[in-house]
Coordinates of C-alpha atoms in Angstrom, one line a residue:
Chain P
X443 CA 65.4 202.4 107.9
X444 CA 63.1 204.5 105.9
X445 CA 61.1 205.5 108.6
X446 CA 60.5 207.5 111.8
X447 CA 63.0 205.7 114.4
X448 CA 62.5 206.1 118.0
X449 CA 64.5 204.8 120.7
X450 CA 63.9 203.3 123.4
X451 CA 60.4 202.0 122.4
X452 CA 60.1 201.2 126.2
X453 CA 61.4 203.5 129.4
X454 CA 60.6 202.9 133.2
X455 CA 61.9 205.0 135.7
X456 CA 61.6 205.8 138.7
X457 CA 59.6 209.4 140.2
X458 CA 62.3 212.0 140.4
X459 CA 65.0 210.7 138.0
X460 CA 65.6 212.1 134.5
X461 CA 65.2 210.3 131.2
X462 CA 66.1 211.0 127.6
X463 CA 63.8 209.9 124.6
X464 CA 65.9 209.9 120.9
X465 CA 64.3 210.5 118.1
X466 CA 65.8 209.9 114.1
X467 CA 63.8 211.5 111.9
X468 CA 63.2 210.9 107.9
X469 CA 66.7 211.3 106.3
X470 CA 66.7 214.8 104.5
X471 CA 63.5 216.0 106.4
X472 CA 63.8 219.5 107.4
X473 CA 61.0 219.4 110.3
X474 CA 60.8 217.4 113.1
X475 CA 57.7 217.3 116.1
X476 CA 57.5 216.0 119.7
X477 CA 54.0 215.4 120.3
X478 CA 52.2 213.1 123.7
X479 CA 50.0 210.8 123.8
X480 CA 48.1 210.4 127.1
X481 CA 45.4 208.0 128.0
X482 CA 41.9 209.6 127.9
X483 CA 43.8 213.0 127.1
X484 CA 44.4 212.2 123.2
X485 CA 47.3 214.0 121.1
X486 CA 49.6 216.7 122.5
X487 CA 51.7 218.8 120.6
X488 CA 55.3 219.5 122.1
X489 CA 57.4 221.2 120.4
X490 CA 58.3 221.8 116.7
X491 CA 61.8 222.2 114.6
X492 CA 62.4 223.5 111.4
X493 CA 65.6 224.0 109.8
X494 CA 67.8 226.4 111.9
X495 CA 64.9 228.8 112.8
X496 CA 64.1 229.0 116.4
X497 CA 61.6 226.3 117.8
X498 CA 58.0 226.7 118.4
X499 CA 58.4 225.4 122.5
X500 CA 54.6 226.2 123.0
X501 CA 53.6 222.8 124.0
X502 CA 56.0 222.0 126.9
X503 CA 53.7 221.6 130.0
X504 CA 56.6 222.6 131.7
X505 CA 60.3 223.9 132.8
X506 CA 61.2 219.8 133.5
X507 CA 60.5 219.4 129.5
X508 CA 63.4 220.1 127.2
X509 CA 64.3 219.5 123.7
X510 CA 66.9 220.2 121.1
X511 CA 68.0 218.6 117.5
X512 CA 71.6 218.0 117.2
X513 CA 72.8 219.1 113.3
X514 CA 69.3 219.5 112.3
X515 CA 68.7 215.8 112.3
X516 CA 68.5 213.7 115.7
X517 CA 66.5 215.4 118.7
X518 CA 66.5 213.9 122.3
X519 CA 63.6 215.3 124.6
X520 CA 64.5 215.1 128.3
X521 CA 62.2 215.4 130.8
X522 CA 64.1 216.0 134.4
X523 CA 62.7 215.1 138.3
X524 CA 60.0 212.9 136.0
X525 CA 56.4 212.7 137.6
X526 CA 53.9 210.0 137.4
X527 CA 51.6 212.4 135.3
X528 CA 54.8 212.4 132.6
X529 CA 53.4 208.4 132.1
X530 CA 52.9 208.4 128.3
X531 CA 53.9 207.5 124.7
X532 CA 55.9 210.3 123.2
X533 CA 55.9 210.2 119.5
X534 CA 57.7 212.1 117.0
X535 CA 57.0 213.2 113.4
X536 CA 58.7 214.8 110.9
X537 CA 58.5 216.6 107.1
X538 CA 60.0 217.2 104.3
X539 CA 59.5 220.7 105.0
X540 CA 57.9 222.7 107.9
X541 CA 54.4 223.1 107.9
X542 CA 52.5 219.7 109.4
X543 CA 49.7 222.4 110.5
X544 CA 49.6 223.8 106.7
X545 CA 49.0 220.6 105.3
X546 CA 52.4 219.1 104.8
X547 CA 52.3 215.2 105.5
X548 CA 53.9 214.1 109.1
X549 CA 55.5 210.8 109.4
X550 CA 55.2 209.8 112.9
X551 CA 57.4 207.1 114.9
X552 CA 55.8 204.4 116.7
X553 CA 56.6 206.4 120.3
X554 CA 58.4 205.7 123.4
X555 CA 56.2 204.7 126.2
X556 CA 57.3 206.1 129.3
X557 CA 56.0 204.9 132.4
X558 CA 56.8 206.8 135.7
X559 CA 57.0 204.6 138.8
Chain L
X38 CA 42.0 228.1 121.5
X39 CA 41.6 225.3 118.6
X40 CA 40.1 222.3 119.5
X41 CA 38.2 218.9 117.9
X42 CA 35.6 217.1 118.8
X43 CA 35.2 213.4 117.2
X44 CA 32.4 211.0 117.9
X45 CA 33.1 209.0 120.5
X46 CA 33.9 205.2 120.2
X47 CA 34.8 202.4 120.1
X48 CA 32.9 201.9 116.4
X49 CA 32.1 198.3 116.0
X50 CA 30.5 197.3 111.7
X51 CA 30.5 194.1 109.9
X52 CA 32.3 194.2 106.8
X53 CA 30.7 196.0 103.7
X54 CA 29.0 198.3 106.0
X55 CA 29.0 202.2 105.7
X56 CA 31.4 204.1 108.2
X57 CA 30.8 207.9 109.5
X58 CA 32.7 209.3 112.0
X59 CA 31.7 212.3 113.3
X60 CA 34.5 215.3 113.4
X61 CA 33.8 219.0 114.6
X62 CA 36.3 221.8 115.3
X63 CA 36.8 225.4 116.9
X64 CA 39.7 227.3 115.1
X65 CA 40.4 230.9 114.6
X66 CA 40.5 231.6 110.5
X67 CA 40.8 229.3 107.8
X68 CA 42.3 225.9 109.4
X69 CA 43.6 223.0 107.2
X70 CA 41.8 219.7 108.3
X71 CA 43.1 216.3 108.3
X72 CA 42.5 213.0 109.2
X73 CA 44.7 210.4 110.2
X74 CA 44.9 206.9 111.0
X75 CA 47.2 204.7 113.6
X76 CA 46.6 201.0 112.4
X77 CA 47.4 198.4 114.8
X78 CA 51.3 198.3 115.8
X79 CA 52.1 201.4 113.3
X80 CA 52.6 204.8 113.7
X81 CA 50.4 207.3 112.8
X82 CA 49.8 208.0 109.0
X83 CA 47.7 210.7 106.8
X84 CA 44.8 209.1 105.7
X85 CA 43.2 212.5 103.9
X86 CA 43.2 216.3 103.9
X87 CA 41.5 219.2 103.0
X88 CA 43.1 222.9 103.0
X89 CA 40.3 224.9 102.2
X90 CA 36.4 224.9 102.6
X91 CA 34.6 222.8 100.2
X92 CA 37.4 220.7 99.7
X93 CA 37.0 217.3 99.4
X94 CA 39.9 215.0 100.5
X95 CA 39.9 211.1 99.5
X96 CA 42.5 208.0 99.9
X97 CA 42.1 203.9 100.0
X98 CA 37.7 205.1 99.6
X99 CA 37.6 207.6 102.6
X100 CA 36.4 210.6 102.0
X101 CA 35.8 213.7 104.0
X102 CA 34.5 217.2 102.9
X103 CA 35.5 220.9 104.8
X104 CA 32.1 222.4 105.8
X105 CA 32.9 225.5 106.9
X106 CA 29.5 226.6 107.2
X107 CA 28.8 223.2 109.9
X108 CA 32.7 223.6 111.2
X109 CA 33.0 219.8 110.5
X110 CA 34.9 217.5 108.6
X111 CA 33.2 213.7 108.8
X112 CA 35.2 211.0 107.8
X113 CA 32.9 208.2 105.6
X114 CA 33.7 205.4 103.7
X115 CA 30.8 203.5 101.4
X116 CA 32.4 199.2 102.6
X117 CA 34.4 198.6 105.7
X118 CA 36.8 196.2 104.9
X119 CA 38.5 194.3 108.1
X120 CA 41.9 196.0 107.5
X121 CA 40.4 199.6 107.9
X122 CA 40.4 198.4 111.9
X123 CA 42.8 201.2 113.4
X124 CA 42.3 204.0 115.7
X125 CA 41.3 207.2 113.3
X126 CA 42.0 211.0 114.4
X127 CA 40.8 214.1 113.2
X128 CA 43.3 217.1 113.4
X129 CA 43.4 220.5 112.4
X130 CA 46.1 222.9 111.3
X131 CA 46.0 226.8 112.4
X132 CA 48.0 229.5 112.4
X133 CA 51.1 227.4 113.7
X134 CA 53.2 226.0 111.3
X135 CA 54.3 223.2 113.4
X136 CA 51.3 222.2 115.3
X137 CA 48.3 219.9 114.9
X138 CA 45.6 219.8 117.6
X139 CA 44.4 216.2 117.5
X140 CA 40.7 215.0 118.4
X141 CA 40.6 212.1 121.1
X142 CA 40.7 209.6 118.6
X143 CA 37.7 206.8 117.4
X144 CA 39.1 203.5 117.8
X145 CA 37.1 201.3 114.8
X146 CA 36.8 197.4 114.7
X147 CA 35.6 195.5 111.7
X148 CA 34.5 191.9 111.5
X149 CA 34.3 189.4 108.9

């Protein structure tokens, strides 16, 4: 498809088990985001990817986060011994280029809601 | 740190009326400011943006102007139409490349 494809649309698991959310960005775009989306708590940024340059992991609330982009196209975050807290849509976004805070238009996914039981 | 502030909803207007929602920000330097909108079932979109102070962005008869001076950015548009229902968010740019900080979002509703 043309768009931001994330997969699956819906996850529930259980506290304490691990889960990985995939995310296919825009074919030929160069930057890709992870960004949460909590009720009553609004956007989160995640983490950022841009080209082979070292990510900007400044979002992750924590050590159980993780993310990496395989050949700079598909990323998978995981998100180990998952918490109820962790309940949330994760969306991702991604550029032609890097630079979503400098202006550069994001194309987001329609998320992943993950719900924690 | 950066932050937004957006006017709390939900926004309820008949159709034809005039829409202002209400965006403010705290940012370090010369942020870029955006606005985007989730429509219902979609993914987030860019509705507008503005890069510099003064600037005035517009798309589908939004428009929203960088006051620097005021630190806001207020989305308005002149005729609601039923299809501008969608949740709209104000975000701003810093000095990260890769990261928008989001406001909470204003979830508007327009009827016939």
């Amino acid at each position: 498809g043309a768009g931001v494809s994330q997969s699956p649309s819906n996850k529930v698991t259980e506290k304490g088990k691990d889960v990985e959310l995939r995310c296919d960005p825009i074919s030929g775009h160069t930057a890709l985001y992870w960004y949460r989306q909590s009720l009553g708590q609004g956007l989160e940024f995640l983490i950022y990817f841009q080209g082979n340059s070292a990510p900007d992991k400044s979002g992750l609330p924590s050590d159980r986060f993780s993310a990496e982009r395989t050949g700079g196209s598909v990323s998978t975050l995981t998100i180990q011994r998952t918490q109820q807290e962790d309940s949330a849509v994760y969306l991702c976004a991604s550029s032609v280029t890097g630079g979503a805070g400098k202006g550069t238009e994001a194309f987001f996914g329609q998320g992943t809601r993950l719900t924690v039981v | 740190g950066d932050s937004v502030t957006q006017m709390e909803g939900p926004v309820t207007l008949s159709e034809e009326a005039f829409l202002t929602i209400n965006c403010t920000y705290t940012a370090t330097g010369y942020p870029s400011l955006f606005w985007y909108v989730q429509y219902p079932g979609e993914g987030l979109q860019l509705l507008l943006k503005a890069t510099k102070a003064d600037d005035k962005g517009s798309n589908k008869g939004f428009e929203a102007t960088y006051r620097k001076e005021t630190t806001s950015f207020h989305l308005e548009k002149g005729s609601v139409q039923v299809s501008d229902s969608a949740v709209y968010f104000c975000a701003l740019g810093g000095t990260s490349y890769g990261k928008l900080t989001f406001g909470q979002g204003t979830i508007l509703t327009v009827h016939p």
